[in-house]
Amino acid sequence: MNPFLELGIREEVVKAISEIGFEKPSEIQEKAIPVLLTGSDDFVGLAQTGTGKTAAFGLPLLEQLDFSQRHPQALILCPTRELCLQISKDLEKFAKYMDNVNVVAVYGGANISDQLRQIRRGVQIVVATPGRMLDIIGRNAIDFSSVNYVVLDEADEMLNMGFQEDINNILSETPDTKKTWLFSATMPKEVRRIAQKYMTDPVELTVGTKNTGNANIEHQYFLIKAKDKYAAFKRIVDSNPDIFGIVFCRTKIETQEIAEALIKDGYNADALHGDLSQQQRDKVMKRYRDRSLQMLIATDVAARGIDVNDVTHVINFSLPDEIENYTHRSGRTARAGKTGISISLINIKEQSKIRQLEKVIGKAFERKQVPQGEEVVARQLLTIIDKVNQVEVNDDQMNAFLPAIMEGFESLSKEEIVKRFASLEFNRFLDYYKNAPDLNIEARDISNTRERGERGERGERSERGSRMGSKGYTRLFMNLGAVDEFSRGDMLGFICNNSKISGKSIGKIDMKGVFTFFEVQDEEVNKVFEGFKGVDYNGRQVRIEVSGDGGGSGERSHSGGDRGSRGRSGGFGGERRDRGGFGGERKDRGGFGGERKDRGGFGGERKDRAGFGGERKSRSGDNGGFRDFSGKRSESKSKY
Ligand code: AMP
């Protein structure tokens, strides 16, 4: 028997929810539905967003309201328009096979007359944001005298947003006999106060641990200099090519700046903040939901109620001012039983905040190292190989071009063609990350986190030590690796021949895809640098560097890059580049189960719209992508 039927949900509803993939109840549904179906208790449910709360209260409402009547019997209050629409749509989906169920969504920023008309026509369930609800009550346009159930969804968010008084006023319009069901991700004292004021002996349920984040979220932080934040952020993004993320900033201006910088750098991102009109916000959200956007850059306020599944990463570009907001932010990932990663970019001064956050979420953060340029490059290479393996070939269309393609490549061997195709895209990455500095910094005080417990400050040093080579050896980096068809033996010979040193002077050789680390006895290091001066391999200049060298004055590298400043521009001290080609053109990346929206043909032209009333055009061709972005920003009072 279907477990929802066993819980007491009617067949029509079970049929509808089966169609949208609900096979068995989530934890909150399993616990809350039996309580709420009795209809006789007030209720407090502590549950994160994404745990299935909507059905937890929605299904019992559908069981208990009298749909032969056409007056409001249930009122659901929630903090944002997005959530309001989401809840009403969900309820309509659940009620797909029921007759006469009328739900109205009442929220600000939309035409009030349409909402009034729907109310007049007769509804049983009103889903509302507090401001607009009060407006409608003020017009005497709704009768709440038969409301039996009030649901306060995301109560903590509503209070955070200053809706306390509005909620009080709305609740005073409803009968004393009603039952109140409150859902909240956290239980600050303000929420507790509401529970005490409006409820009688509520049944209290907690899903997961009180006040903690979702267990499926991994919390990570990266310790970096403030000036390197943007560069570090991009490396993290570049080493996660399939990221589908929400990036949180503290202010609207920061949000806008980061989004613009990312767009200029060729990423598929857009901003969501309080300066946008509702229409613009809807557009941005639609593109994000459709997966046409890979990253949404948002303020806390703008992102409230965002309910998108499969968000892989939440990135705290800046930590929130209010510590409670961290839970809300990270709760945007790992929804519906999925896993997710919440990343914080912090500088030395912010380390203590990590400790506070650990207390709030009841879980340790893991410190991660910003990937080195070479690692990012290797990651991108693997992704590209994967993509080539996975790409769908449209034989029908390709066949027409095939003779011309074959003729064009007639004189090249298969290996040559593969190499050239890879180089076409890959040189760009190699170039961009060439001489990219190490962006990690040592923690000043790392005695408090879990990682500290495991590795401690000495552990940190020893890791760095190992990167610098075994005792008596220096660890060097070379920009050639396995993809250059070197075996370890070949590599040893290559190093010895060029440096004119004996194989005995070489320690460990660690060959990666596109680069190699190798150890050389300290006294022989200069010979290696000398020996490789001006050497190139298959047309590429061989580059040797001391591994893990942060670009300080003692840096040695013979290939002459201006390390640390190369590729930098713009206001974030970041590494900018025009990304194009594979791995670069984020615009048409499939792979999120999403449809590819805007594929260009050979050097074809694509267009898509920016969310700020500006229009962007992007051209894909062998020139790489370029974006021209001309957005307007209006002034408004709040910095969020
Ligand atoms: P909610 O917390 O209500 O916003 O739900 C989060 C997501 O989980 C939504 O996309 C729901 O459609 C989905 N969901 C809720 N309950 C279930 C269930 N029992 N089985 C599968 N998915 C669910």
XYZ file of C-alpha atoms and ligand atoms in Angstrom:
663
model
C 0.000 0.000 0.000
C 1.187 3.490 -0.779
C 2.606 4.948 2.455
C 0.687 8.207 1.987
C -2.553 6.222 1.845
C -1.499 4.545 5.058
C -1.028 7.955 6.633
C -4.638 8.728 5.773
C -4.311 10.800 2.613
C -7.144 10.333 0.112
C -6.612 8.465 -3.134
C -7.023 11.449 -5.482
C -4.260 13.295 -3.689
C -2.010 10.253 -3.521
C -2.464 9.845 -7.261
C -1.492 13.484 -7.856
C 1.576 13.435 -5.624
C 2.713 10.108 -7.087
C 2.732 11.813 -10.460
C 5.100 14.471 -9.187
C 7.385 11.837 -7.727
C 6.437 11.624 -4.061
C 6.805 7.930 -3.395
C 7.184 7.989 0.336
C 6.749 10.688 2.954
C 9.747 12.782 3.974
C 10.591 12.801 7.679
C 8.581 15.929 8.469
C 5.618 14.570 6.504
C 5.751 11.236 8.260
C 5.824 12.908 11.659
C 3.543 15.883 11.086
C 0.755 14.490 8.902
C -0.732 12.162 11.551
C -0.755 15.003 14.100
C -2.210 17.592 11.737
C -4.840 15.231 10.361
C -6.490 15.128 13.755
C -7.105 18.859 13.334
C -7.259 19.253 17.081
C -3.861 20.649 18.008
C -1.692 23.660 17.537
C 1.604 22.646 16.075
C 5.249 23.791 15.910
C 7.480 22.126 13.325
C 11.166 22.898 13.331
C 12.325 22.035 9.866
C 14.645 23.472 7.274
C 13.445 24.609 3.919
C 13.498 21.814 1.407
C 12.392 19.105 3.810
C 8.909 18.747 2.350
C 7.076 21.129 4.684
C 4.574 22.260 2.101
C 3.064 18.815 1.750
C 3.396 18.270 5.510
C 0.791 20.979 6.124
C -0.807 21.036 2.651
C -2.003 17.450 2.557
C -3.743 17.619 5.952
C -5.420 20.869 4.881
C -6.779 19.184 1.766
C -8.197 16.432 3.956
C -9.924 18.743 6.378
C -11.373 21.709 4.573
C -14.895 21.684 3.246
C -14.536 22.350 -0.454
C -18.278 22.468 -1.050
C -18.080 25.851 0.698
C -16.426 28.781 -1.007
C -15.166 30.907 1.870
C -11.647 31.066 3.326
C -11.008 28.245 5.776
C -7.228 28.190 5.782
C -4.715 31.025 5.730
C -1.056 30.353 5.014
C 1.329 33.224 5.744
C 4.834 33.137 4.327
C 7.650 35.662 3.973
C 8.075 36.128 0.228
C 6.230 36.314 -3.010
C 8.316 33.434 -4.392
C 7.379 31.165 -1.549
C 3.769 32.298 -1.745
C 3.565 31.343 -5.404
C 5.412 28.110 -4.768
C 3.060 27.047 -2.000
C -0.081 27.881 -3.954
C 1.205 26.053 -7.027
C 2.161 23.043 -4.924
C -1.283 22.941 -3.325
C -2.916 23.099 -6.736
C -0.742 20.231 -7.886
C -1.638 18.156 -4.832
C -5.329 18.877 -5.479
C -5.170 18.141 -9.208
C -7.737 15.330 -8.955
C -9.953 16.972 -6.336
C -12.976 19.056 -7.261
C -13.716 22.655 -6.310
C -10.402 23.386 -4.597
C -9.687 27.096 -4.904
C -6.382 28.558 -3.791
C -5.432 32.214 -4.082
C -1.926 33.631 -3.837
C -1.893 37.082 -2.303
C 1.424 38.946 -2.506
C 2.820 42.404 -3.086
C 4.236 43.689 -6.329
C 1.364 42.304 -8.385
C -1.977 43.668 -9.438
C -4.232 43.729 -6.366
C -7.476 43.787 -8.381
C -6.784 40.333 -9.838
C -6.246 39.003 -6.343
C -9.418 40.682 -5.070
C -11.360 39.230 -7.971
C -10.170 35.726 -7.153
C -11.111 36.195 -3.520
C -14.575 37.404 -4.497
C -15.044 34.378 -6.716
C -14.624 32.215 -3.645
C -11.564 30.493 -2.210
C -10.945 28.040 0.581
C -7.187 28.515 0.931
C -5.427 31.877 1.010
C -1.637 31.867 0.695
C -0.288 35.316 1.493
C 2.618 37.520 2.334
C 1.777 39.632 5.403
C 1.941 43.121 3.840
C -0.507 42.503 1.008
C -2.753 40.441 3.275
C -3.136 43.407 5.631
C -3.844 45.661 2.690
C -6.698 43.386 1.620
C -8.007 43.089 5.165
C -7.888 46.905 5.369
C -10.163 47.060 2.340
C -12.646 44.790 4.060
C -12.283 42.536 1.087
C -11.974 39.243 2.893
C -13.866 37.449 5.581
C -11.723 35.382 7.914
C -14.489 34.468 10.353
C -14.550 30.841 9.159
C -10.804 30.282 9.156
C -10.066 27.051 10.974
C -6.359 26.820 10.249
C -3.541 29.347 10.076
C -0.142 28.188 8.882
C 2.881 30.387 9.619
C 5.514 29.144 7.217
C 9.159 30.119 7.627
C 8.148 32.017 10.740
C 11.715 32.968 11.574
C 12.144 34.554 8.155
C 8.920 36.489 8.532
C 10.099 37.888 11.830
C 13.545 38.633 10.398
C 11.829 40.666 7.760
C 9.977 42.707 10.324
C 6.510 41.218 9.847
C 5.854 40.691 13.557
C 3.253 43.428 13.863
C 1.570 42.557 10.579
C 1.255 38.955 11.715
C -0.280 40.066 15.010
C -2.805 42.202 13.168
C -3.720 39.481 10.692
C -4.093 36.820 13.373
C -6.428 39.076 15.331
C -8.813 38.875 12.358
C -9.098 35.113 12.655
C -11.299 33.228 15.139
C -9.862 32.195 18.505
C -10.935 28.638 17.812
C -8.617 28.218 14.848
C -5.596 25.939 15.011
C -2.196 27.462 14.308
C 0.572 25.487 12.667
C 3.977 27.134 12.755
C 6.971 26.029 10.721
C 10.409 27.484 11.192
C 13.977 26.537 10.347
C 15.273 28.047 13.562
C 13.732 28.860 16.915
C 14.897 32.301 18.026
C 13.126 33.720 21.042
C 10.880 35.881 18.873
C 9.417 32.759 17.258
C 9.103 31.124 20.652
C 7.195 34.197 21.803
C 4.747 33.910 18.905
C 4.227 30.258 19.721
C 3.498 31.134 23.334
C 1.209 34.002 22.459
C -0.934 32.353 19.822
C -0.879 28.681 20.623
C -2.218 26.429 23.274
C -0.036 23.547 24.228
C 1.292 22.973 20.719
C 2.637 19.625 19.583
C 6.288 20.266 18.843
C 8.301 18.343 16.271
C 11.861 18.727 15.153
C 13.288 17.313 11.988
C 17.054 17.065 12.204
C 18.659 18.791 15.124
C 17.238 21.959 16.520
C 18.846 25.048 15.076
C 21.234 23.045 13.003
C 21.729 22.965 9.348
C 20.720 20.106 7.203
C 22.937 17.063 7.769
C 23.426 16.704 4.047
C 25.271 19.996 3.808
C 29.045 20.056 3.893
C 30.346 23.313 5.332
C 33.673 24.465 3.996
C 35.729 27.600 4.294
C 38.658 29.030 2.391
C 41.088 31.342 4.138
C 42.334 34.019 1.787
C 43.451 37.617 1.687
C 40.545 40.003 1.199
C 42.095 41.301 -2.017
C 42.224 37.768 -3.477
C 38.591 36.987 -2.790
C 37.293 37.298 -6.303
C 40.223 35.385 -7.783
C 39.799 32.603 -5.218
C 36.077 32.504 -5.866
C 36.681 32.048 -9.569
C 39.152 29.266 -8.987
C 36.614 27.461 -6.839
C 34.006 27.891 -9.541
C 36.439 26.819 -12.262
C 37.345 23.694 -10.390
C 33.643 22.820 -10.120
C 32.611 23.094 -13.756
C 29.146 21.721 -13.094
C 28.357 24.134 -10.298
C 24.752 25.317 -10.033
C 25.049 27.788 -7.263
C 23.748 30.708 -5.280
C 26.381 33.261 -4.332
C 25.497 35.438 -1.364
C 26.751 38.973 -0.986
C 26.119 41.425 1.788
C 24.837 44.402 -0.171
C 23.075 45.142 -3.404
C 26.104 46.956 -4.722
C 28.410 44.049 -4.010
C 25.877 41.706 -5.587
C 25.690 43.820 -8.702
C 29.448 44.229 -8.936
C 30.191 40.553 -8.588
C 27.523 39.635 -11.102
C 28.802 42.179 -13.593
C 32.392 41.065 -13.142
C 31.390 37.443 -13.637
C 29.372 38.263 -16.714
C 32.272 40.209 -18.179
C 34.520 37.285 -17.446
C 32.222 35.086 -19.445
C 30.394 33.285 -16.677
C 26.767 32.564 -16.812
C 25.589 34.577 -13.834
C 23.113 37.246 -12.906
C 22.168 39.329 -9.897
C 19.073 39.225 -7.707
C 18.644 42.111 -5.314
C 16.244 44.705 -4.055
C 16.918 47.239 -6.824
C 15.298 45.057 -9.414
C 11.654 45.407 -10.255
C 9.468 42.418 -9.562
C 9.383 41.714 -13.272
C 13.164 41.735 -13.501
C 13.438 39.470 -10.486
C 10.969 37.058 -12.019
C 13.007 36.985 -15.205
C 16.238 36.288 -13.374
C 14.577 33.574 -11.309
C 13.071 31.987 -14.382
C 16.456 31.840 -16.063
C 17.978 30.360 -12.944
C 15.244 27.768 -12.553
C 15.582 26.870 -16.226
C 19.294 26.376 -15.647
C 20.045 29.034 -18.256
C 21.944 30.703 -15.434
C 24.601 28.784 -13.628
C 25.105 31.200 -10.768
C 22.678 33.482 -9.027
C 24.324 36.323 -7.129
C 21.954 37.438 -4.392
C 21.462 39.392 -1.214
C 19.904 37.657 1.781
C 16.677 39.557 1.456
C 16.288 38.945 -2.268
C 17.064 35.257 -1.914
C 14.486 34.612 0.798
C 12.132 31.898 -0.154
C 14.121 30.846 -3.194
C 13.101 27.322 -3.725
C 15.128 25.688 -6.433
C 16.120 22.079 -6.213
C 19.519 20.713 -7.110
C 21.512 23.773 -6.053
C 24.975 22.224 -5.733
C 26.767 25.036 -3.914
C 25.896 27.975 -1.746
C 28.829 30.371 -1.721
C 29.100 32.982 0.978
C 31.112 35.526 -0.938
C 30.647 37.625 2.170
C 29.485 36.177 5.458
C 26.052 37.388 6.525
C 25.729 40.197 9.040
C 23.186 38.199 10.999
C 24.555 34.856 12.027
C 21.123 33.222 11.743
C 21.135 34.041 8.053
C 23.905 31.531 7.474
C 21.433 28.710 8.123
C 18.962 30.227 5.680
C 21.629 30.655 3.063
C 23.040 27.174 3.324
C 19.509 25.747 3.423
C 19.163 26.699 -0.251
C 21.231 23.657 -1.090
C 20.760 19.999 -0.115
C 17.021 20.188 -0.596
C 14.727 17.188 -0.839
C 17.285 14.747 0.534
C 20.076 15.799 -1.848
C 23.575 16.751 -0.739
C 25.133 20.171 -1.096
C 28.136 22.270 -0.202
C 28.130 25.584 1.599
C 31.349 27.515 1.036
C 32.539 30.592 2.918
C 35.338 32.817 1.702
C 36.940 34.397 4.716
C 39.959 36.453 5.655
C 42.076 36.121 8.771
C 39.948 38.562 10.739
C 36.811 36.550 10.098
C 38.103 33.293 11.515
C 36.295 33.763 14.786
C 33.015 33.974 12.868
C 33.569 30.455 11.630
C 33.729 29.335 15.216
C 30.460 31.084 16.005
C 28.845 29.524 12.974
C 30.031 26.091 14.022
C 28.173 26.611 17.286
C 25.013 27.731 15.529
C 24.908 24.851 13.077
C 26.309 22.340 15.539
C 28.724 21.067 12.966
C 32.387 21.618 12.150
C 33.562 23.485 9.100
C 36.283 21.988 7.010
C 39.037 24.260 5.844
C 39.780 23.785 2.180
C 42.680 24.997 0.105
C 41.994 27.229 -2.856
C 42.957 25.060 -5.811
C 46.241 25.872 -7.487
C 46.055 27.010 -11.081
C 47.361 23.639 -12.250
C 44.651 21.779 -10.363
C 41.959 23.909 -11.930
C 43.428 23.269 -15.336
C 43.557 19.519 -14.707
C 39.956 19.548 -13.514
C 38.821 21.407 -16.590
C 40.708 19.001 -18.797
C 38.960 16.018 -17.251
C 35.629 17.743 -17.703
C 36.382 18.403 -21.323
C 37.362 14.791 -21.925
C 34.174 13.767 -20.229
C 32.124 16.141 -22.328
C 33.677 14.940 -25.555
C 32.851 11.396 -24.512
C 29.302 12.311 -23.641
C 28.463 14.716 -26.424
C 25.444 13.818 -28.471
C 26.278 13.721 -32.144
C 23.477 14.625 -34.463
C 24.372 12.304 -37.295
C 21.683 13.565 -39.626
C 22.960 17.100 -39.547
C 26.628 16.301 -39.176
C 26.712 13.977 -42.170
C 26.126 16.873 -44.507
C 29.289 18.582 -43.264
C 31.356 15.456 -42.894
C 32.991 15.371 -46.345
C 34.223 18.952 -45.912
C 35.457 18.208 -42.404
C 37.277 15.074 -43.538
C 38.882 16.907 -46.384
C 40.021 19.693 -44.130
C 41.750 17.269 -41.780
C 43.028 14.903 -44.467
C 46.674 15.565 -43.796
C 46.442 15.136 -40.010
C 46.692 11.923 -38.032
C 44.030 11.090 -35.460
C 46.445 11.987 -32.624
C 47.240 15.294 -34.248
C 43.555 16.138 -34.612
C 42.794 15.230 -31.009
C 45.725 17.285 -29.790
C 44.768 20.257 -31.876
C 41.137 20.205 -30.797
C 42.188 19.945 -27.193
C 44.762 22.715 -27.588
C 42.221 24.937 -29.235
C 40.349 25.129 -25.999
C 42.914 24.158 -23.518
C 45.696 26.612 -24.332
C 43.358 29.268 -23.099
C 43.174 27.694 -19.670
C 46.872 26.966 -19.574
C 47.515 30.522 -20.482
C 45.123 31.969 -17.982
C 46.350 29.936 -15.083
C 49.986 30.119 -16.086
C 51.899 31.548 -13.139
C 48.712 31.787 -11.116
C 49.796 32.406 -7.529
C 48.905 30.351 -4.489
C 45.964 32.187 -2.924
C 45.903 30.338 0.370
C 47.117 31.893 3.558
C 48.143 30.345 6.811
C 45.615 30.533 9.592
C 46.863 32.686 12.417
C 45.034 30.721 14.999
C 43.670 27.412 13.996
C 43.333 25.720 17.310
C 39.579 25.525 17.378
C 38.045 23.834 14.400
C 37.743 20.152 13.759
C 40.491 20.363 11.184
C 42.629 22.016 13.782
C 41.982 19.124 16.071
C 43.097 16.705 13.436
C 46.017 18.484 11.934
C 46.805 21.439 14.098
C 49.001 24.310 13.111
C 51.989 22.034 12.814
C 49.972 19.861 10.513
C 49.406 22.897 8.357
C 53.068 23.587 8.228
C 54.013 20.038 7.512
C 51.571 19.925 4.634
C 53.219 23.006 3.263
C 56.558 21.391 4.058
C 55.687 18.390 1.960
C 54.712 20.637 -0.872
C 58.121 22.205 -0.610
C 59.766 18.774 -0.957
C 61.261 16.074 1.261
C 64.169 17.016 3.497
C 67.105 18.091 1.376
C 64.955 18.254 -1.724
C 63.053 21.050 -3.419
C 59.741 20.266 -5.045
C 59.458 21.695 -8.516
C 56.581 22.101 -10.884
C 56.774 21.514 -14.627
C 54.025 22.331 -17.093
C 54.256 18.984 -18.889
C 52.632 15.779 -17.755
C 51.008 12.533 -18.716
C 48.967 14.116 -21.510
C 52.250 14.992 -23.185
C 52.845 11.265 -23.468
C 55.537 11.099 -20.848
C 55.930 8.046 -18.692
C 57.677 8.596 -15.351
C 60.832 7.102 -16.897
C 60.609 9.477 -19.846
C 60.139 12.366 -17.470
C 63.174 11.352 -15.416
C 65.256 11.189 -18.599
C 63.851 14.498 -19.822
C 64.765 16.248 -16.576
C 68.225 14.682 -16.322
C 69.157 15.299 -19.953
C 68.170 18.926 -19.906
C 69.533 19.713 -16.463
C 72.672 17.643 -16.895
C 72.191 16.057 -13.505
C 72.167 12.436 -12.446
C 68.934 10.548 -11.848
C 70.098 10.072 -8.254
C 69.512 13.766 -7.626
C 65.844 13.405 -8.435
C 63.416 12.412 -5.699
C 59.710 11.721 -6.086
C 58.108 12.363 -9.447
C 54.412 13.020 -9.257
C 52.961 13.113 -12.750
C 49.534 14.615 -13.245
C 47.549 15.078 -16.417
C 48.989 18.331 -17.642
C 51.767 18.979 -15.175
C 54.301 17.240 -13.003
C 55.759 17.807 -9.577
C 59.237 16.468 -9.026
C 61.789 16.689 -6.264
C 65.383 17.713 -6.870
C 68.233 17.768 -4.375
C 68.543 21.318 -3.126
C 72.059 21.777 -4.460
C 70.998 20.746 -7.974
C 67.969 22.998 -8.289
C 69.828 25.792 -10.063
C 70.997 23.351 -12.696
C 67.396 22.458 -13.449
C 66.410 26.089 -13.855
C 69.456 26.747 -16.027
C 69.040 23.580 -18.026
C 65.440 24.266 -18.964
C 65.969 27.875 -19.995
C 64.589 28.304 -23.497
C 63.654 24.623 -23.823
C 60.399 23.906 -25.535
C 58.532 20.704 -26.061
C 56.254 20.250 -29.059
C 56.120 23.984 -29.507
C 55.376 24.742 -25.862
C 57.828 26.509 -23.648
C 58.750 24.309 -20.731
C 58.122 26.072 -17.463
C 59.734 25.122 -14.173
C 58.738 26.657 -10.874
C 59.246 25.969 -7.235
C 56.025 24.305 -6.154
C 53.919 26.095 -3.576
C 55.879 29.285 -4.024
C 53.500 32.058 -3.218
C 55.160 34.533 -5.526
C 57.344 36.191 -2.896
C 60.722 37.692 -3.535
C 62.471 34.374 -3.396
C 60.435 33.042 -6.269
C 62.154 31.314 -9.058
C 60.702 30.598 -12.368
C 62.513 30.607 -15.622
C 59.626 31.114 -17.954
C 59.453 34.781 -17.120
C 55.770 35.258 -16.254
C 54.976 38.227 -14.126
C 53.629 36.067 -11.427
C 50.911 37.431 -9.287
C 49.932 40.260 -11.540
C 49.290 38.432 -14.743
C 45.774 38.381 -15.954
C 44.588 40.695 -13.270
C 42.295 43.545 -13.796
C 39.227 45.118 -12.382
C 38.210 46.106 -8.935
C 38.409 42.794 -7.134
C 42.116 42.228 -7.508
C 40.971 39.182 -9.351
C 42.035 37.158 -12.258
C 39.842 38.063 -15.126
C 39.719 36.610 -18.491
C 37.380 36.170 -21.302
C 36.299 32.687 -21.178
C 35.251 31.075 -24.289
C 35.328 27.746 -25.912
C 34.814 24.676 -23.921
C 34.484 24.947 -20.240
C 34.446 28.626 -20.908
C 31.114 29.245 -22.532
C 28.949 28.592 -19.574
C 25.906 29.775 -21.405
C 25.083 26.575 -23.124
C 26.219 24.102 -20.655
C 23.869 21.190 -20.361
C 24.418 18.593 -17.759
C 22.043 19.763 -15.033
C 19.313 17.744 -16.513
C 18.518 21.022 -18.141
C 17.976 21.585 -21.748
C 20.583 23.413 -23.699
C 18.997 26.659 -24.444
C 21.022 28.549 -26.870
C 23.427 26.527 -28.830
C 25.183 28.349 -31.567
C 26.329 26.574 -34.662
C 29.716 27.127 -36.176
C 30.624 30.533 -34.852
C 26.920 31.173 -34.683
C 25.372 34.020 -32.848
C 23.309 33.763 -29.741
C 21.250 36.209 -27.864
C 19.906 36.196 -24.442
C 18.447 38.772 -22.196
C 19.968 40.169 -19.095
C 17.755 40.614 -16.127
C 18.205 44.335 -15.682
C 16.365 45.513 -18.693
C 19.672 45.402 -20.487
C 20.259 43.100 -23.371
C 23.247 40.903 -23.806
C 24.529 39.355 -26.910
C 27.010 36.618 -26.927
C 28.824 35.273 -29.871
C 30.443 31.942 -29.876
C 33.189 31.483 -32.295
C 36.876 30.787 -32.335
C 37.422 34.130 -30.802
C 36.023 32.939 -27.518
C 32.949 34.440 -25.994
C 32.459 38.086 -25.394
C 29.690 39.779 -23.585
C 28.495 43.247 -23.722
C 26.423 44.116 -20.751
C 24.641 47.354 -20.344
C 22.432 47.205 -17.319
C 20.839 50.063 -15.492
C 20.554 50.353 -11.780
C 17.998 52.450 -10.084
C 18.604 53.983 -6.705
C 16.640 52.811 -3.757
C 16.713 53.138 -0.026
C 17.793 49.788 1.211
C 21.280 48.522 0.627
C 19.859 45.008 0.353
P 9.326 21.901 0.461
O 10.160 21.805 1.701
O 7.904 21.653 0.697
O 9.609 23.182 -0.281
O 9.806 20.711 -0.527
C 11.081 20.669 -1.082
C 11.112 19.852 -2.344
O 10.940 18.464 -2.039
C 10.005 20.195 -3.323
O 10.579 20.237 -4.611
C 9.025 19.065 -3.213
O 8.372 18.851 -4.437
C 9.917 17.898 -2.842
N 9.222 16.897 -1.999
C 8.447 17.148 -0.923
N 7.999 16.005 -0.386
C 8.499 14.999 -1.134
C 8.383 13.570 -1.089
N 7.671 12.960 -0.157
N 9.030 12.858 -2.034
C 9.757 13.485 -2.978
N 9.914 14.815 -3.080
C 9.297 15.567 -2.164
